Tab-separated table of C-alpha atoms in Angstrom:
chain	number	residue	atom	x	y	z
A	1247	UNK	CA	0.306	0.198	0.144
A	1248	UNK	CA	1.551	3.154	-1.178
A	1249	UNK	CA	1.432	5.591	1.774
A	1250	UNK	CA	0.161	9.316	-0.698
A	1251	UNK	CA	-2.573	6.400	-1.499
A	1252	UNK	CA	-6.105	7.232	0.229
A	1253	UNK	CA	-6.926	4.825	2.612
A	1254	UNK	CA	-2.746	5.817	3.768
A	1255	UNK	CA	-3.440	9.091	3.993
A	1256	UNK	CA	-6.985	8.108	5.893
A	1257	UNK	CA	-5.635	5.638	8.753
A	1258	UNK	CA	-2.006	7.947	9.339
A	1259	UNK	CA	-4.466	10.991	10.148
A	1260	UNK	CA	-6.114	8.927	12.501
A	1261	UNK	CA	-3.178	7.121	14.388
A	1262	UNK	CA	-2.283	10.946	14.580
A	1263	UNK	CA	-5.100	12.383	15.587
A	1264	UNK	CA	-5.340	10.284	18.444
A	1265	UNK	CA	-1.481	10.791	19.547
A	1266	UNK	CA	-2.313	14.494	19.710
A	1267	UNK	CA	-4.891	13.857	21.623
A	1268	UNK	CA	-3.778	11.396	24.292
A	1269	UNK	CA	-0.152	13.873	24.095
A	1270	UNK	CA	-2.316	16.966	24.958
A	1271	UNK	CA	-4.337	15.188	27.819
A	1272	UNK	CA	-1.514	13.398	29.822
A	1273	UNK	CA	0.028	16.556	29.326
A	1274	UNK	CA	-2.891	18.500	31.370
A	1275	UNK	CA	-2.521	15.958	34.068
A	1276	UNK	CA	0.936	16.155	34.354
A	1277	UNK	CA	0.515	20.237	34.454
A	1278	UNK	CA	-2.076	19.114	36.935
A	1279	UNK	CA	-0.040	17.887	39.369
A	1280	UNK	CA	3.096	19.775	38.922
A	1281	UNK	CA	0.821	22.686	39.746
A	1282	UNK	CA	-0.271	21.087	43.488
A	1283	UNK	CA	3.254	20.052	44.058
A	1284	UNK	CA	3.686	23.844	42.418
A	1285	UNK	CA	1.536	25.320	44.726
A	1286	UNK	CA	2.993	22.559	47.649
A	1287	UNK	CA	6.379	24.452	47.482
A	1288	UNK	CA	5.073	27.771	47.387
A	1289	UNK	CA	3.084	27.636	49.911
A	1290	UNK	CA	3.781	29.892	53.381
A	1291	UNK	CA	6.181	31.944	50.929
A	1292	UNK	CA	4.757	35.158	50.300
A	1293	UNK	CA	8.194	36.902	48.246
A	1294	UNK	CA	6.454	34.165	44.894
A	1295	UNK	CA	4.282	35.499	43.168
A	1296	UNK	CA	1.528	32.965	40.737
A	1297	UNK	CA	3.425	34.105	38.086
A	1298	UNK	CA	6.772	31.895	38.838
A	1299	UNK	CA	4.189	29.172	40.602
A	1300	UNK	CA	2.413	28.738	37.022
A	1301	UNK	CA	6.034	29.131	35.520
A	1302	UNK	CA	7.587	26.992	38.100
A	1303	UNK	CA	4.705	24.498	37.175
A	1304	UNK	CA	4.788	24.126	32.934
A	1305	UNK	CA	8.761	24.670	33.677
A	1306	UNK	CA	8.182	21.091	35.251
A	1307	UNK	CA	6.720	18.899	32.070
A	1308	UNK	CA	10.705	18.508	30.677
A	1309	UNK	CA	11.491	15.861	32.482
A	1310	UNK	CA	8.015	13.861	32.671
A	1311	UNK	CA	6.820	14.520	28.948
A	1312	UNK	CA	9.781	12.985	27.096
A	1313	UNK	CA	9.707	9.832	29.839
A	1314	UNK	CA	6.538	9.506	28.263
A	1315	UNK	CA	6.532	9.779	25.061
A	1316	UNK	CA	6.773	6.307	24.022
A	1317	UNK	CA	3.712	5.627	25.440
A	1318	UNK	CA	1.817	7.973	24.416
A	1319	UNK	CA	2.162	6.522	20.930
A	1320	UNK	CA	1.220	3.233	22.546
A	1321	UNK	CA	-1.520	4.411	23.619
A	1322	UNK	CA	-2.900	6.144	20.418
A	1323	UNK	CA	-1.829	3.094	18.177
A	1324	UNK	CA	-4.118	1.189	20.506
A	1325	UNK	CA	-7.191	3.184	20.123
A	1326	UNK	CA	-6.181	3.264	16.172
A	1327	UNK	CA	-6.574	-0.445	15.940
A	1328	UNK	CA	-9.004	-0.436	18.231
A	1329	UNK	CA	-11.056	1.211	16.299
A	1330	UNK	CA	-10.221	-0.027	12.936
A	1331	UNK	CA	-11.546	-3.368	14.024
A	1332	UNK	CA	-14.114	-1.986	15.670
A	1333	UNK	CA	-15.179	-0.920	12.062
A	1334	UNK	CA	-14.102	-3.777	10.491
A	1335	UNK	CA	-12.646	-1.775	8.874
A	1336	UNK	CA	-9.097	-4.266	9.094
A	1337	UNK	CA	-10.858	-6.692	7.847
A	1338	UNK	CA	-11.896	-5.100	5.289
A	1339	UNK	CA	-8.581	-4.148	4.501
A	1340	UNK	CA	-7.267	-7.323	4.221
A	1341	UNK	CA	-9.920	-8.906	2.419
A	1342	UNK	CA	-8.794	-6.124	-0.316
A	1343	UNK	CA	-5.399	-8.243	-0.479
A	1344	UNK	CA	-3.182	-6.383	1.553
A	1345	UNK	CA	-0.856	-7.890	3.864
A	1346	UNK	CA	-0.436	-6.229	7.523
A	1347	UNK	CA	2.811	-4.967	6.697
A	1348	UNK	CA	1.141	-2.828	3.722
A	1349	UNK	CA	-1.355	-1.927	5.877
A	1350	UNK	CA	1.274	-0.614	8.754
A	1351	UNK	CA	3.390	0.409	6.409
A	1352	UNK	CA	1.834	4.633	6.355
A	1353	UNK	CA	1.101	4.052	10.230
A	1354	UNK	CA	5.586	2.969	11.291
A	1355	UNK	CA	6.012	5.923	8.700
A	1356	UNK	CA	3.920	8.090	10.526
A	1357	UNK	CA	5.178	7.194	13.766
A	1358	UNK	CA	8.844	7.501	12.387
A	1359	UNK	CA	8.493	10.867	11.686
A	1360	UNK	CA	6.725	11.892	14.721
A	1361	UNK	CA	9.783	10.821	15.923
A	1362	UNK	CA	11.742	13.033	14.276
A	1363	UNK	CA	9.537	15.698	14.819
A	1364	UNK	CA	9.867	15.285	19.006
A	1365	UNK	CA	13.940	15.118	18.628
A	1366	UNK	CA	14.298	18.504	16.043
A	1367	UNK	CA	12.092	20.451	17.776
A	1368	UNK	CA	10.361	19.315	20.758
A	1369	UNK	CA	13.344	18.147	22.428
A	1370	UNK	CA	15.395	22.152	21.758
A	1371	UNK	CA	12.380	23.295	23.851
A	1372	UNK	CA	12.303	21.484	26.183
A	1373	UNK	CA	15.902	21.677	26.942
A	1374	UNK	CA	14.964	24.733	27.832
A	1375	UNK	CA	12.210	24.191	29.387
A	1376	UNK	CA	14.288	22.183	31.606
A	1377	UNK	CA	17.483	24.895	31.945
A	1378	UNK	CA	14.456	27.183	33.337
A	1379	UNK	CA	13.370	24.712	35.607
A	1380	UNK	CA	16.339	24.447	36.998
A	1381	UNK	CA	17.078	28.428	37.456
A	1382	UNK	CA	13.141	28.640	39.268
A	1383	UNK	CA	13.844	25.336	41.505
A	1384	UNK	CA	17.228	27.471	42.621
A	1385	UNK	CA	15.653	30.262	42.750
A	1386	UNK	CA	12.496	29.034	45.041
A	1387	UNK	CA	15.611	27.140	47.252
A	1388	UNK	CA	18.084	29.997	47.609
A	1389	UNK	CA	15.049	32.619	48.388
A	1390	UNK	CA	16.819	35.287	45.606
A	1391	UNK	CA	14.443	36.283	43.449
A	1392	UNK	CA	17.033	37.204	41.004
A	1393	UNK	CA	19.384	34.076	41.069
A	1394	UNK	CA	21.326	32.906	38.228
A	1395	UNK	CA	22.520	29.696	37.621
A	1396	UNK	CA	24.786	29.080	34.542
A	1397	UNK	CA	24.265	26.516	32.439
A	1398	UNK	CA	26.136	26.977	29.312
A	1399	UNK	CA	27.914	24.718	26.602
A	1400	UNK	CA	31.399	24.986	27.835
A	1401	UNK	CA	32.263	24.677	31.775
A	1402	UNK	CA	30.819	26.651	34.305
A	1403	UNK	CA	31.704	26.046	38.420
A	1404	UNK	CA	29.220	28.344	41.310
A	1405	UNK	CA	31.231	27.334	44.867
A	1406	UNK	CA	30.061	29.241	47.689
A	1407	UNK	CA	33.276	29.990	49.590
A	1408	UNK	CA	31.329	31.955	52.512
A	1409	UNK	CA	27.932	33.353	53.415
A	1410	UNK	CA	28.465	36.259	51.541
A	1411	UNK	CA	31.260	35.187	48.828
A	1412	UNK	CA	30.015	32.813	45.851
A	1413	UNK	CA	32.429	32.545	42.540
A	1414	UNK	CA	31.553	31.719	38.813
A	1415	UNK	CA	33.901	30.247	37.374
A	1416	UNK	CA	34.033	29.665	33.629
A	1417	UNK	CA	35.952	29.179	30.874
A	1418	UNK	CA	35.866	28.855	27.211
A	1419	UNK	CA	38.092	25.644	26.247
A	1420	UNK	CA	40.766	23.550	28.096
A	1421	UNK	CA	42.453	20.444	28.248
A	1422	UNK	CA	43.170	18.102	30.867
A	1423	UNK	CA	46.163	15.364	30.298
A	1424	UNK	CA	46.771	11.986	32.226
A	1425	UNK	CA	44.401	13.530	35.129
A	1426	UNK	CA	46.042	16.262	35.396
A	1427	UNK	CA	44.297	19.691	34.542
A	1428	UNK	CA	47.526	21.902	32.445
A	1429	UNK	CA	45.375	24.719	30.735
A	1430	UNK	CA	42.199	26.856	29.629
A	1431	UNK	CA	42.153	29.230	27.944
A	1432	UNK	CA	39.442	32.230	28.057
A	1433	UNK	CA	38.172	31.898	31.798
A	1434	UNK	CA	35.993	35.333	33.898
A	1435	UNK	CA	36.324	34.086	38.323
A	1436	UNK	CA	33.593	36.873	38.912
A	1437	UNK	CA	32.871	37.201	42.664
A	1438	UNK	CA	29.114	37.717	43.642
A	1439	UNK	CA	27.901	38.595	47.699
A	1440	UNK	CA	24.313	37.274	48.795
A	1441	UNK	CA	22.555	39.294	46.578
A	1442	UNK	CA	24.043	37.896	43.816
A	1443	UNK	CA	25.075	40.927	42.956
A	1444	UNK	CA	28.947	41.202	41.134
A	1445	UNK	CA	31.899	43.030	43.800
A	1446	UNK	CA	35.195	41.770	41.166
A	1447	UNK	CA	35.975	39.531	38.721
A	1448	UNK	CA	39.023	38.114	36.905
A	1449	UNK	CA	39.298	37.394	32.862
A	1450	UNK	CA	42.647	35.850	32.271
A	1451	UNK	CA	43.917	34.077	28.539
A	1452	UNK	CA	45.398	31.268	30.117
A	1453	UNK	CA	45.483	30.199	33.443
A	1454	UNK	CA	46.458	26.042	34.601
A	1455	UNK	CA	44.927	24.465	38.446
A	1456	UNK	CA	47.506	23.555	40.181
A	1457	UNK	CA	46.261	22.324	43.467
A	1458	UNK	CA	43.607	24.650	44.141
A	1459	UNK	CA	45.059	27.904	42.758
A	1460	UNK	CA	44.037	28.742	40.304
A	1461	UNK	CA	47.661	30.681	38.341
A	1462	UNK	CA	46.620	34.026	35.081
A	1463	UNK	CA	48.416	35.596	32.895
A	1464	UNK	CA	47.223	38.718	31.353
A	1465	UNK	CA	44.527	39.161	34.092
A	1466	UNK	CA	42.021	41.865	33.938
A	1467	UNK	CA	40.960	42.661	37.120
A	1468	UNK	CA	37.462	44.537	37.830
A	1469	UNK	CA	36.869	45.770	40.575
A	1470	UNK	CA	32.714	47.520	40.795
A	1471	UNK	CA	33.597	51.095	40.959
A	1472	UNK	CA	36.963	51.338	39.845
A	1473	UNK	CA	38.731	51.787	36.967
A	1474	UNK	CA	39.896	48.138	35.714
A	1475	UNK	CA	43.822	47.144	36.184
A	1476	UNK	CA	45.776	44.679	33.615
A	1477	UNK	CA	48.177	42.025	35.860
A	1478	UNK	CA	50.375	39.522	33.836
A	1479	UNK	CA	50.389	36.864	36.814
A	1480	UNK	CA	48.266	36.541	39.241
A	1481	UNK	CA	47.723	33.193	41.464
A	1482	UNK	CA	43.465	33.111	42.734
A	1483	UNK	CA	43.262	30.547	45.368
A	1484	UNK	CA	40.158	28.008	45.482
A	1485	UNK	CA	38.379	25.691	47.365
A	1486	UNK	CA	37.858	23.828	43.631
A	1487	UNK	CA	39.851	21.097	42.732
A	1488	UNK	CA	39.883	18.675	39.422
A	1489	UNK	CA	37.220	16.293	40.798
A	1490	UNK	CA	35.147	19.536	41.512
A	1491	UNK	CA	35.207	20.280	37.972
A	1492	UNK	CA	34.703	16.539	36.978
A	1493	UNK	CA	30.920	16.850	39.469
A	1494	UNK	CA	30.633	20.330	37.348
A	1495	UNK	CA	29.613	20.036	33.257
A	1496	UNK	CA	26.269	19.977	32.551
A	1497	UNK	CA	23.464	17.847	33.211
A	1498	UNK	CA	22.905	16.483	29.403
A	1499	UNK	CA	18.926	16.874	29.847
A	1500	UNK	CA	19.747	20.310	29.927
A	1501	UNK	CA	21.466	20.208	25.909
A	1502	UNK	CA	19.173	19.877	23.297
A	1503	UNK	CA	19.813	17.680	19.991
A	1504	UNK	CA	21.802	20.210	18.780
A	1505	UNK	CA	24.240	21.076	20.581
A	1506	UNK	CA	25.197	17.495	21.998
A	1507	UNK	CA	27.337	16.926	19.233
A	1508	UNK	CA	29.500	20.411	20.147
A	1509	UNK	CA	28.795	19.909	23.683
A	1510	UNK	CA	30.376	16.416	23.066
A	1511	UNK	CA	33.265	17.511	20.174
A	1512	UNK	CA	34.419	19.980	23.107
A	1513	UNK	CA	34.340	17.669	26.872
A	1514	UNK	CA	36.234	14.897	24.397
A	1515	UNK	CA	38.594	17.321	23.180
A	1516	UNK	CA	39.253	18.643	27.313
A	1517	UNK	CA	39.891	14.207	27.310
A	1518	UNK	CA	37.546	14.489	29.598
A	1519	UNK	CA	34.535	11.157	29.692
A	1520	UNK	CA	30.564	12.513	27.957
A	1521	UNK	CA	29.188	8.778	28.361
A	1522	UNK	CA	26.482	10.067	29.412
A	1523	UNK	CA	26.469	12.363	26.363
A	1524	UNK	CA	27.203	10.157	24.471
A	1525	UNK	CA	24.239	8.094	25.391
A	1526	UNK	CA	22.311	10.731	25.891
A	1527	UNK	CA	22.409	11.798	21.967
A	1528	UNK	CA	22.768	8.116	20.893
A	1529	UNK	CA	19.110	7.860	22.727
A	1530	UNK	CA	17.510	10.289	21.107
A	1531	UNK	CA	18.779	9.595	17.637
A	1532	UNK	CA	17.014	5.602	18.799
A	1533	UNK	CA	13.696	6.934	19.697
A	1534	UNK	CA	12.263	7.651	16.272
A	1535	UNK	CA	12.893	3.722	16.531
A	1536	UNK	CA	11.515	3.278	19.532
A	1537	UNK	CA	8.297	4.854	18.770
A	1538	UNK	CA	8.262	2.315	15.954
A	1539	UNK	CA	7.954	-0.143	18.216
A	1540	UNK	CA	5.365	0.651	20.529
A	1541	UNK	CA	3.422	0.973	17.819
A	1542	UNK	CA	4.362	-2.625	16.215
A	1543	UNK	CA	3.314	-4.403	19.868
A	1544	UNK	CA	0.455	-2.221	19.638
A	1545	UNK	CA	-0.022	-4.316	16.346
A	1546	UNK	CA	-0.386	-7.357	17.978
A	1547	UNK	CA	-2.177	-7.086	21.153
A	1548	UNK	CA	-5.225	-5.015	19.194
A	1549	UNK	CA	-5.378	-5.812	15.897
A	1550	UNK	CA	-7.543	-8.972	15.869
A	1551	UNK	CA	-10.873	-8.977	14.804
A	1552	UNK	CA	-13.288	-11.136	17.532
A	1553	UNK	CA	-12.367	-9.239	20.772
A	1554	UNK	CA	-15.224	-8.068	22.341
A	1555	UNK	CA	-15.971	-6.809	25.781
A	1556	UNK	CA	-13.338	-8.069	29.025
A	1557	UNK	CA	-10.454	-9.789	26.846
A	1558	UNK	CA	-10.470	-6.327	25.224
A	1559	UNK	CA	-9.308	-4.749	28.317
A	1560	UNK	CA	-7.695	-7.709	29.775
A	1561	UNK	CA	-4.999	-7.293	26.358
A	1562	UNK	CA	-5.224	-3.084	26.922
A	1563	UNK	CA	-3.777	-4.348	30.538
A	1564	UNK	CA	-1.014	-6.584	29.006
A	1565	UNK	CA	0.000	-4.374	26.524
A	1566	UNK	CA	0.630	-1.115	29.579
A	1567	UNK	CA	2.252	-3.684	31.326
A	1568	UNK	CA	4.872	-4.942	28.181
A	1569	UNK	CA	5.023	-0.912	28.149
A	1570	UNK	CA	6.537	-0.834	31.562
A	1571	UNK	CA	8.316	-4.206	31.624
A	1572	UNK	CA	9.961	-3.013	29.065
A	1573	UNK	CA	10.655	1.013	30.025
A	1574	UNK	CA	12.290	-0.138	33.226
A	1575	UNK	CA	14.343	-2.887	31.612
A	1576	UNK	CA	15.804	-0.589	28.934
A	1577	UNK	CA	16.886	1.993	31.414
A	1578	UNK	CA	18.447	-1.110	33.649
A	1579	UNK	CA	20.345	-1.827	30.463
A	1580	UNK	CA	21.336	2.772	30.481
A	1581	UNK	CA	22.944	2.921	33.403
A	1582	UNK	CA	24.656	-0.305	33.370
A	1583	UNK	CA	25.648	1.920	29.729
A	1584	UNK	CA	26.240	5.013	31.760
A	1585	UNK	CA	28.713	3.541	34.447
A	1586	UNK	CA	30.456	1.747	31.719
A	1587	UNK	CA	29.892	-2.332	32.473
A	1588	UNK	CA	28.735	-2.291	29.043
A	1589	UNK	CA	28.953	-0.054	26.098
A	1590	UNK	CA	27.755	3.063	25.244
A	1591	UNK	CA	26.520	1.926	21.717
A	1592	UNK	CA	24.921	-1.778	22.343
A	1593	UNK	CA	23.111	-0.077	26.350
A	1594	UNK	CA	21.351	2.260	24.243
A	1595	UNK	CA	20.390	0.192	20.638
A	1596	UNK	CA	19.647	-3.352	22.912
A	1597	UNK	CA	16.137	-2.660	24.109
A	1598	UNK	CA	15.022	-1.138	20.542
A	1599	UNK	CA	16.760	-4.090	18.213
A	1600	UNK	CA	14.750	-6.033	20.544
A	1601	UNK	CA	11.138	-5.402	21.011
A	1602	UNK	CA	11.356	-4.476	17.047
A	1603	UNK	CA	12.683	-8.436	16.407
A	1604	UNK	CA	9.867	-9.621	18.323
A	1605	UNK	CA	7.137	-7.985	17.840
A	1606	UNK	CA	7.465	-8.134	13.727
A	1607	UNK	CA	8.825	-11.554	14.207
A	1608	UNK	CA	4.989	-12.081	15.896
A	1609	UNK	CA	3.448	-10.125	12.849
A	1610	UNK	CA	5.789	-12.277	10.643
A	1611	UNK	CA	3.644	-15.634	11.709
A	1612	UNK	CA	-0.198	-13.454	12.437
A	1613	UNK	CA	0.418	-12.820	8.396
A	1614	UNK	CA	1.186	-16.218	7.822
A	1615	UNK	CA	-2.051	-17.363	9.106
């Protein structure tokens, strides 16, 4: 069956309609629970307004929506297949000589395109929302409505060194060899007071970290209300060491699909491990195939012509339980990959490959019957 045929467009529109209905329904449920949680956290806080509460609840969606995206596809496909079976449309299509894979081909293409739309359009939006959610959480915890939690592709480190002094350290490039930080370029060290106001900053073209001291070269020393001072060398004492730097790399969830390759290149060029970022990037690349697998799983359970009453409910429960089991196992495998017990590519692709192989083999048997 051709993808642009009338029948293909008809069943693809049904899948898309059901997908967005389920998507916005689940989005509304998530937003409801997020609003309740936001109200609980800001209760009794006179410094928090309604606008902050709404922003906090909305941006928190980004932590959940990507997790439930495959399940949205599975539920939407189940509804689509159930309606086609209930109205005997699936029987008519099969009687016309269309194979089960010919019937599923336009739906597979539609699911794959939704996966591409997710990683290319929704993921950058979700990453920005997640980044803003982290800022709002930081402001909520610090009771400072103007506090800024930096997040960028480069290296940002925040260090509270005293009750009234916070350090923000940023380097555009750095190089690591043999677990020793040899140098940083274009580094800036900014000191803030407890009101998040800049008191002074150091901007250097070159710096090395020896122990817990930054040795800066070609330094511009800027103090609020005073002329800029130029220094050839300066040693800045800090509590930051190599382990602290490694722990402060950016959360991969806050980096969009389009920025991940540059971020990975930045970290690997600096000599640091980018395993988590590779896992994140490859999992996004594999996600369209995962949506196809969830679609095929729904087809196995719901493409029947004799389902009535309790039989339908039983298959719905079994399919949802199977989907959650697959998600749990995929997270276990993902954790093994993040910790280096298995190769990154295997950890990301193995669950999706298993789903596709199992569903395709079962559908081939169904088509032969």
